[in-house]
Each structure stands twice: as structure tokens, then as C-alpha cells.
Backbone as a chain_set.jsonl record, in Angstrom:
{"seq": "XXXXXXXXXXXXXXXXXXXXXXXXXXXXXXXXXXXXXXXXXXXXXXXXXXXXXXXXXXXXXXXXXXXXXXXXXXXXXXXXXXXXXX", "coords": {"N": [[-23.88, -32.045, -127.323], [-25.435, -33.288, -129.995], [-26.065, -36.068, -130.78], [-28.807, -38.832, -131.537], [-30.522, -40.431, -129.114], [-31.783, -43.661, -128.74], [-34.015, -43.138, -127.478], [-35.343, -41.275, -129.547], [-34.221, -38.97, -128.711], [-31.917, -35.663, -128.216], [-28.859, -36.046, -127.216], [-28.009, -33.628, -125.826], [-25.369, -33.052, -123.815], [-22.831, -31.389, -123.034], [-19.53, -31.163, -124.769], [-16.257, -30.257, -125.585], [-14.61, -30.403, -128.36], [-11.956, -31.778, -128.309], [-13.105, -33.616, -126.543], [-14.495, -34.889, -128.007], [-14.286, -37.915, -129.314], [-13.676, -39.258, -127.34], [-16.105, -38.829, -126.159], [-17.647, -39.918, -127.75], [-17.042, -42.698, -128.156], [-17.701, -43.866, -125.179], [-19.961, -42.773, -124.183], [-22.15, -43.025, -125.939], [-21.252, -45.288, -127.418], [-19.372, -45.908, -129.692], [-17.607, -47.89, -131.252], [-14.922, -50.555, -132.329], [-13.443, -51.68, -135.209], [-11.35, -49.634, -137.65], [-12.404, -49.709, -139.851], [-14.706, -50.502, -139.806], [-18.281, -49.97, -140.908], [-20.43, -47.298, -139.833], [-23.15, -45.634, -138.983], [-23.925, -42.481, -138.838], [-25.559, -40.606, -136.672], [-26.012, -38.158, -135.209], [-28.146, -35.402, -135.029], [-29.701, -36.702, -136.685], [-28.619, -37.598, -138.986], [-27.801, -39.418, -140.07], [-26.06, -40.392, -142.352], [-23.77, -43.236, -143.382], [-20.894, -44.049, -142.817], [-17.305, -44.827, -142.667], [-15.974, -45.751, -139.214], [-13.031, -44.711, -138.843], [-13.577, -41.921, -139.901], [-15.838, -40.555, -138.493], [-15.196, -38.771, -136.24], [-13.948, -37.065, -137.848], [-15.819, -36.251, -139.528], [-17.823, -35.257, -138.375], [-17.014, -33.073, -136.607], [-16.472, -31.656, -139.022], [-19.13, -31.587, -141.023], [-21.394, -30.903, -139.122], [-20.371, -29.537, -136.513], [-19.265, -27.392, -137.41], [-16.107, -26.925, -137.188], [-13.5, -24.911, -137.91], [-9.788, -24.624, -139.347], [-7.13, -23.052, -138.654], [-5.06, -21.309, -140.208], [-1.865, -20.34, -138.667], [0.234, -18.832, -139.389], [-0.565, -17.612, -141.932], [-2.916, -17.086, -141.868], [-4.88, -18.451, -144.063], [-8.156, -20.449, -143.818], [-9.053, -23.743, -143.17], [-11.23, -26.644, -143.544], [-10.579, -28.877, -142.852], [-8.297, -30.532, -140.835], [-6.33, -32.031, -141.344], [-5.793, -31.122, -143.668], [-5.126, -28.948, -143.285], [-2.302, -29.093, -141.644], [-0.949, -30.232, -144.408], [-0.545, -28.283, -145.4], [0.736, -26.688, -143.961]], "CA": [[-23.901, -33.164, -128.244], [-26.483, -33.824, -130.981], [-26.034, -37.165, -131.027], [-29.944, -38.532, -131.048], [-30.83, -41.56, -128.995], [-32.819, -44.964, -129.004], [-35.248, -42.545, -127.707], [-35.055, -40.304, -129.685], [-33.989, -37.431, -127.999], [-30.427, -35.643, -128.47], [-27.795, -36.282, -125.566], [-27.05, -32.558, -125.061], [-24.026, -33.31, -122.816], [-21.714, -30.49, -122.928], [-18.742, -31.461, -125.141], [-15.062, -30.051, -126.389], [-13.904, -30.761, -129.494], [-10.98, -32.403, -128.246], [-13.188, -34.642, -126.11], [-15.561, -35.862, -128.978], [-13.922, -38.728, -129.573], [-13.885, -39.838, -126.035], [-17.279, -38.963, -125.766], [-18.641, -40.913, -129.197], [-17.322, -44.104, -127.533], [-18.279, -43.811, -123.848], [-21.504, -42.749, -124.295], [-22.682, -43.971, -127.456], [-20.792, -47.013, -127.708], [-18.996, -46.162, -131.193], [-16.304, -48.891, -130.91], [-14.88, -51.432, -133.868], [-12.359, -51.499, -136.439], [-11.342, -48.294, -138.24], [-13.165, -49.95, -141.58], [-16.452, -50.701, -139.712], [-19.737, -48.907, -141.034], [-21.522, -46.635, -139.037], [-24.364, -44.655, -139.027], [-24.064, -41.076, -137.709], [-27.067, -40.298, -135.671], [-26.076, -36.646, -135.1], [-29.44, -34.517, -135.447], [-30.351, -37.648, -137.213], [-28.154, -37.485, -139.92], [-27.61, -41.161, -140.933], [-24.79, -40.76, -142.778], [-22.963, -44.225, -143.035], [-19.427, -44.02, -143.228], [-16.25, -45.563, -141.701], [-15.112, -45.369, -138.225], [-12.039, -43.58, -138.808], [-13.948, -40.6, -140.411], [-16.561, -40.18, -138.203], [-15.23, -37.511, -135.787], [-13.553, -35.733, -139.042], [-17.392, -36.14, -140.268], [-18.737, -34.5, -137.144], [-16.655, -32.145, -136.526], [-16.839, -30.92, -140.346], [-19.998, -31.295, -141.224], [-22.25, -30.754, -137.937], [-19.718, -28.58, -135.229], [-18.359, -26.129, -138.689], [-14.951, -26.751, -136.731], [-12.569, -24.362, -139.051], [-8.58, -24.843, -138.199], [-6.565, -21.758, -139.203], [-2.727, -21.348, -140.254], [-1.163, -19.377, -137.314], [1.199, -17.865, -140.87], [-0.75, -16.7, -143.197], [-4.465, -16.746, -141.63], [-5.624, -18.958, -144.228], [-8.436, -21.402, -143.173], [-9.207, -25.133, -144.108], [-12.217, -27.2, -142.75], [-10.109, -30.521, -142.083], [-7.147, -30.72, -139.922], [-5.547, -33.413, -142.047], [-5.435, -30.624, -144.79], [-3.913, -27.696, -142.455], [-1.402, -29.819, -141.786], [-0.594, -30.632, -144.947], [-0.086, -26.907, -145.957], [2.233, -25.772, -143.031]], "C": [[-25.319, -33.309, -128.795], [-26.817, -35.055, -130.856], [-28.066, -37.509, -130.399], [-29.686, -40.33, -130.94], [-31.862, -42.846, -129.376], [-34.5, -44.397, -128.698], [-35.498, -41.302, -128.392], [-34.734, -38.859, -129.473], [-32.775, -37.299, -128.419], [-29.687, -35.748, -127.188], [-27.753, -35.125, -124.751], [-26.096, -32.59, -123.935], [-23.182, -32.615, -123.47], [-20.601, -30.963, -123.277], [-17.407, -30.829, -125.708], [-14.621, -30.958, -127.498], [-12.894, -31.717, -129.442], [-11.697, -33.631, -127.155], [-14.094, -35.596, -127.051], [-15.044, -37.142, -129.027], [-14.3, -39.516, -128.239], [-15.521, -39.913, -125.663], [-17.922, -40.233, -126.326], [-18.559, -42.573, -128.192], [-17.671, -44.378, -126.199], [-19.771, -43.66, -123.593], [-22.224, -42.964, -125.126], [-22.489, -45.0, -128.158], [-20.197, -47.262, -129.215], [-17.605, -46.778, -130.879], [-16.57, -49.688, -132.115], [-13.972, -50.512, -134.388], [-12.381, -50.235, -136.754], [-12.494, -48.283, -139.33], [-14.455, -50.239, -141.247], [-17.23, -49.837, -139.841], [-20.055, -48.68, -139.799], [-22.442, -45.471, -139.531], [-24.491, -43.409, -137.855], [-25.45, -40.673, -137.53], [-27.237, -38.933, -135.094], [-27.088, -35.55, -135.713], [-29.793, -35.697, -136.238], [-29.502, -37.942, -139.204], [-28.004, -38.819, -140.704], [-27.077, -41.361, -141.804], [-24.535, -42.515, -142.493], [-21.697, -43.655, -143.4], [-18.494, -44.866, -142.036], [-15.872, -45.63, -140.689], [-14.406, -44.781, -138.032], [-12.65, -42.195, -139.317], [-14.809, -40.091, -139.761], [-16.528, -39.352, -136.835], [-15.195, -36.652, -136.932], [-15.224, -35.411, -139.373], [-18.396, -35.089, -139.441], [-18.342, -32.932, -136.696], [-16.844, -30.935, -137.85], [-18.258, -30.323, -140.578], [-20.765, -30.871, -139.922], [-21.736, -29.739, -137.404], [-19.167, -27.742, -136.357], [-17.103, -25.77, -138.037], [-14.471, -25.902, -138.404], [-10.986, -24.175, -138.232], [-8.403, -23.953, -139.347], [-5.66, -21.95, -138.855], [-2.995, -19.912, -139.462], [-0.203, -18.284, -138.614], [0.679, -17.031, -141.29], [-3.028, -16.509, -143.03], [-5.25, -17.636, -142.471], [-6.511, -20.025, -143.32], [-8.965, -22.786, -143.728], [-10.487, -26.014, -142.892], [-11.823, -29.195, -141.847], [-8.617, -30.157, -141.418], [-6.049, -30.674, -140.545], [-4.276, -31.782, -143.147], [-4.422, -29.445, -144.642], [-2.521, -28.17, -142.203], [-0.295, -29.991, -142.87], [0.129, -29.282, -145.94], [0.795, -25.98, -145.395], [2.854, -26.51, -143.754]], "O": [[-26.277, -33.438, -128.032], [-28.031, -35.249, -130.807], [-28.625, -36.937, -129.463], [-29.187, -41.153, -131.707], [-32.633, -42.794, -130.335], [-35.583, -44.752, -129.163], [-35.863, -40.314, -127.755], [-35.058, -37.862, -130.117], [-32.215, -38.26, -128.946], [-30.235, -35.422, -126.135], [-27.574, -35.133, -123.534], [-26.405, -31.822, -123.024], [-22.7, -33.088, -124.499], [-20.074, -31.444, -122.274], [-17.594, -30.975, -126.916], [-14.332, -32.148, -127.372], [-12.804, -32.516, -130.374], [-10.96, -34.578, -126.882], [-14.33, -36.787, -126.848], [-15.921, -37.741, -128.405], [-15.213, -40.342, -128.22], [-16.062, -40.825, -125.039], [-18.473, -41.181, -125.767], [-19.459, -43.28, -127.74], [-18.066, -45.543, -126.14], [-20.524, -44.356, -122.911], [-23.364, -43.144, -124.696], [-23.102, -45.532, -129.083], [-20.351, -48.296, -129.866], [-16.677, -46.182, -130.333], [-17.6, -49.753, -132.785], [-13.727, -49.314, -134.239], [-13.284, -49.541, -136.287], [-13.243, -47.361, -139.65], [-15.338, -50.273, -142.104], [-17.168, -48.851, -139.106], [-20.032, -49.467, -138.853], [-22.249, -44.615, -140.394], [-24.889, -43.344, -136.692], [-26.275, -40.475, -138.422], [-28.288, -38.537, -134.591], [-26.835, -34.93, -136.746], [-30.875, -35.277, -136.648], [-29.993, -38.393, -140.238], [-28.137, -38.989, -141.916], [-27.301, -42.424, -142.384], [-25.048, -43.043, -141.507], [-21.577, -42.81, -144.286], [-18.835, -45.345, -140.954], [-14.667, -45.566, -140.932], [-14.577, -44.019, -137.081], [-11.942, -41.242, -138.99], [-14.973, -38.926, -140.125], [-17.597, -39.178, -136.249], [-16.003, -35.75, -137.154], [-15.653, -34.258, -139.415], [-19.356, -34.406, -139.797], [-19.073, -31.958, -136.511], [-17.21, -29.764, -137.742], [-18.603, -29.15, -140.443], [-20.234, -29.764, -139.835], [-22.399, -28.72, -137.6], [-18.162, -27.228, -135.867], [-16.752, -24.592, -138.105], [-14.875, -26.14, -139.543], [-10.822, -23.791, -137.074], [-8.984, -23.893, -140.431], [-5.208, -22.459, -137.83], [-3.776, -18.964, -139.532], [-0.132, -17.059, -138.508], [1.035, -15.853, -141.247], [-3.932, -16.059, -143.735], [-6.364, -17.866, -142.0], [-6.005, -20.507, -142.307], [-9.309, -22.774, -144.91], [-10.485, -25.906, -141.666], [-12.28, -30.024, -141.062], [-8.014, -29.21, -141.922], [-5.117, -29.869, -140.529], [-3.079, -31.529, -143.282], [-3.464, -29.063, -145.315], [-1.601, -27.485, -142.649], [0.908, -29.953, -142.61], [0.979, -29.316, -146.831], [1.382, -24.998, -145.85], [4.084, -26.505, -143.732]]}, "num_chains": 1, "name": "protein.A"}
């Protein structure tokens, strides 16, 4: 994990993809509404954006997650969008 603290340092704590989420709020305290601002702090990025977007945000931009059709090999950088093409 990137994520950089109050002191500034980064967390590095060993993370899966599928636990980011769990992590963000346990150890960084990202909790609140879907629609509440935040400020991504990943390498210092300071992004604001919404709550609900800010794994998609992390995972995208920061971790270059890429999800790939099992069909036809194409690949797409959001989930949402793989999804939306099976």
C-alpha cells in the first residue's frame, strides 16, 4: 500500500486487490456516504473524488489493475466496463 500517512510515510502493508477495500477503511479510516469527498493520499496523489470511486480510482489509476474477457482476450481497465461487454 501507497497510501501516505499523517507522517508522511507510505503504509507499505502488503495488500490484494480484493482486500483494498477492506484495507482503505480499517487502516485509513475511509468511511462515509458513497457521495462524500475524499482526498486520495496514494503516493500523494490528492485526487478528490467520491467515495464510491475511490477503490475503482486506485485500482485504475495507481495498481494498473487490467481485467480481461476469458472469450475473446480483450482487455478493459475498469471492471464495471468488462462486465458490460460479456
Amino acid at each position: 500500500c501507497l497510501w501516505v500517512g499523517a507522517d508522511g510515510l507510505h503504509c507499505d502493508d502488503l495488500i490484494r486487490c480484493y482486500d483494498l477495500d477492506t484495507h482503505l477503511r480499517q487502516v485509513h479510516g475511509v468511511h462515509g456516504s458513497d457521495k462524500d469527498r475524499m482526498l486520495c493520499r496514494w503516493r500523494s496523489c490528492n485526487k478528490e473524488l467520491n467515495k464510491e470511486n475511490f477503490v475503482r480510482h486506485i485500482e485504475e489509476i495507481h495498481m494498473g489493475i487490467v481485467h480481461t474477457c476469458t472469450a475473446c482476450g480483450a482487455t478493459f481497465s475498469r471492471k464495471d466496463t468488462l462486465i458490460k461487454h460479456r
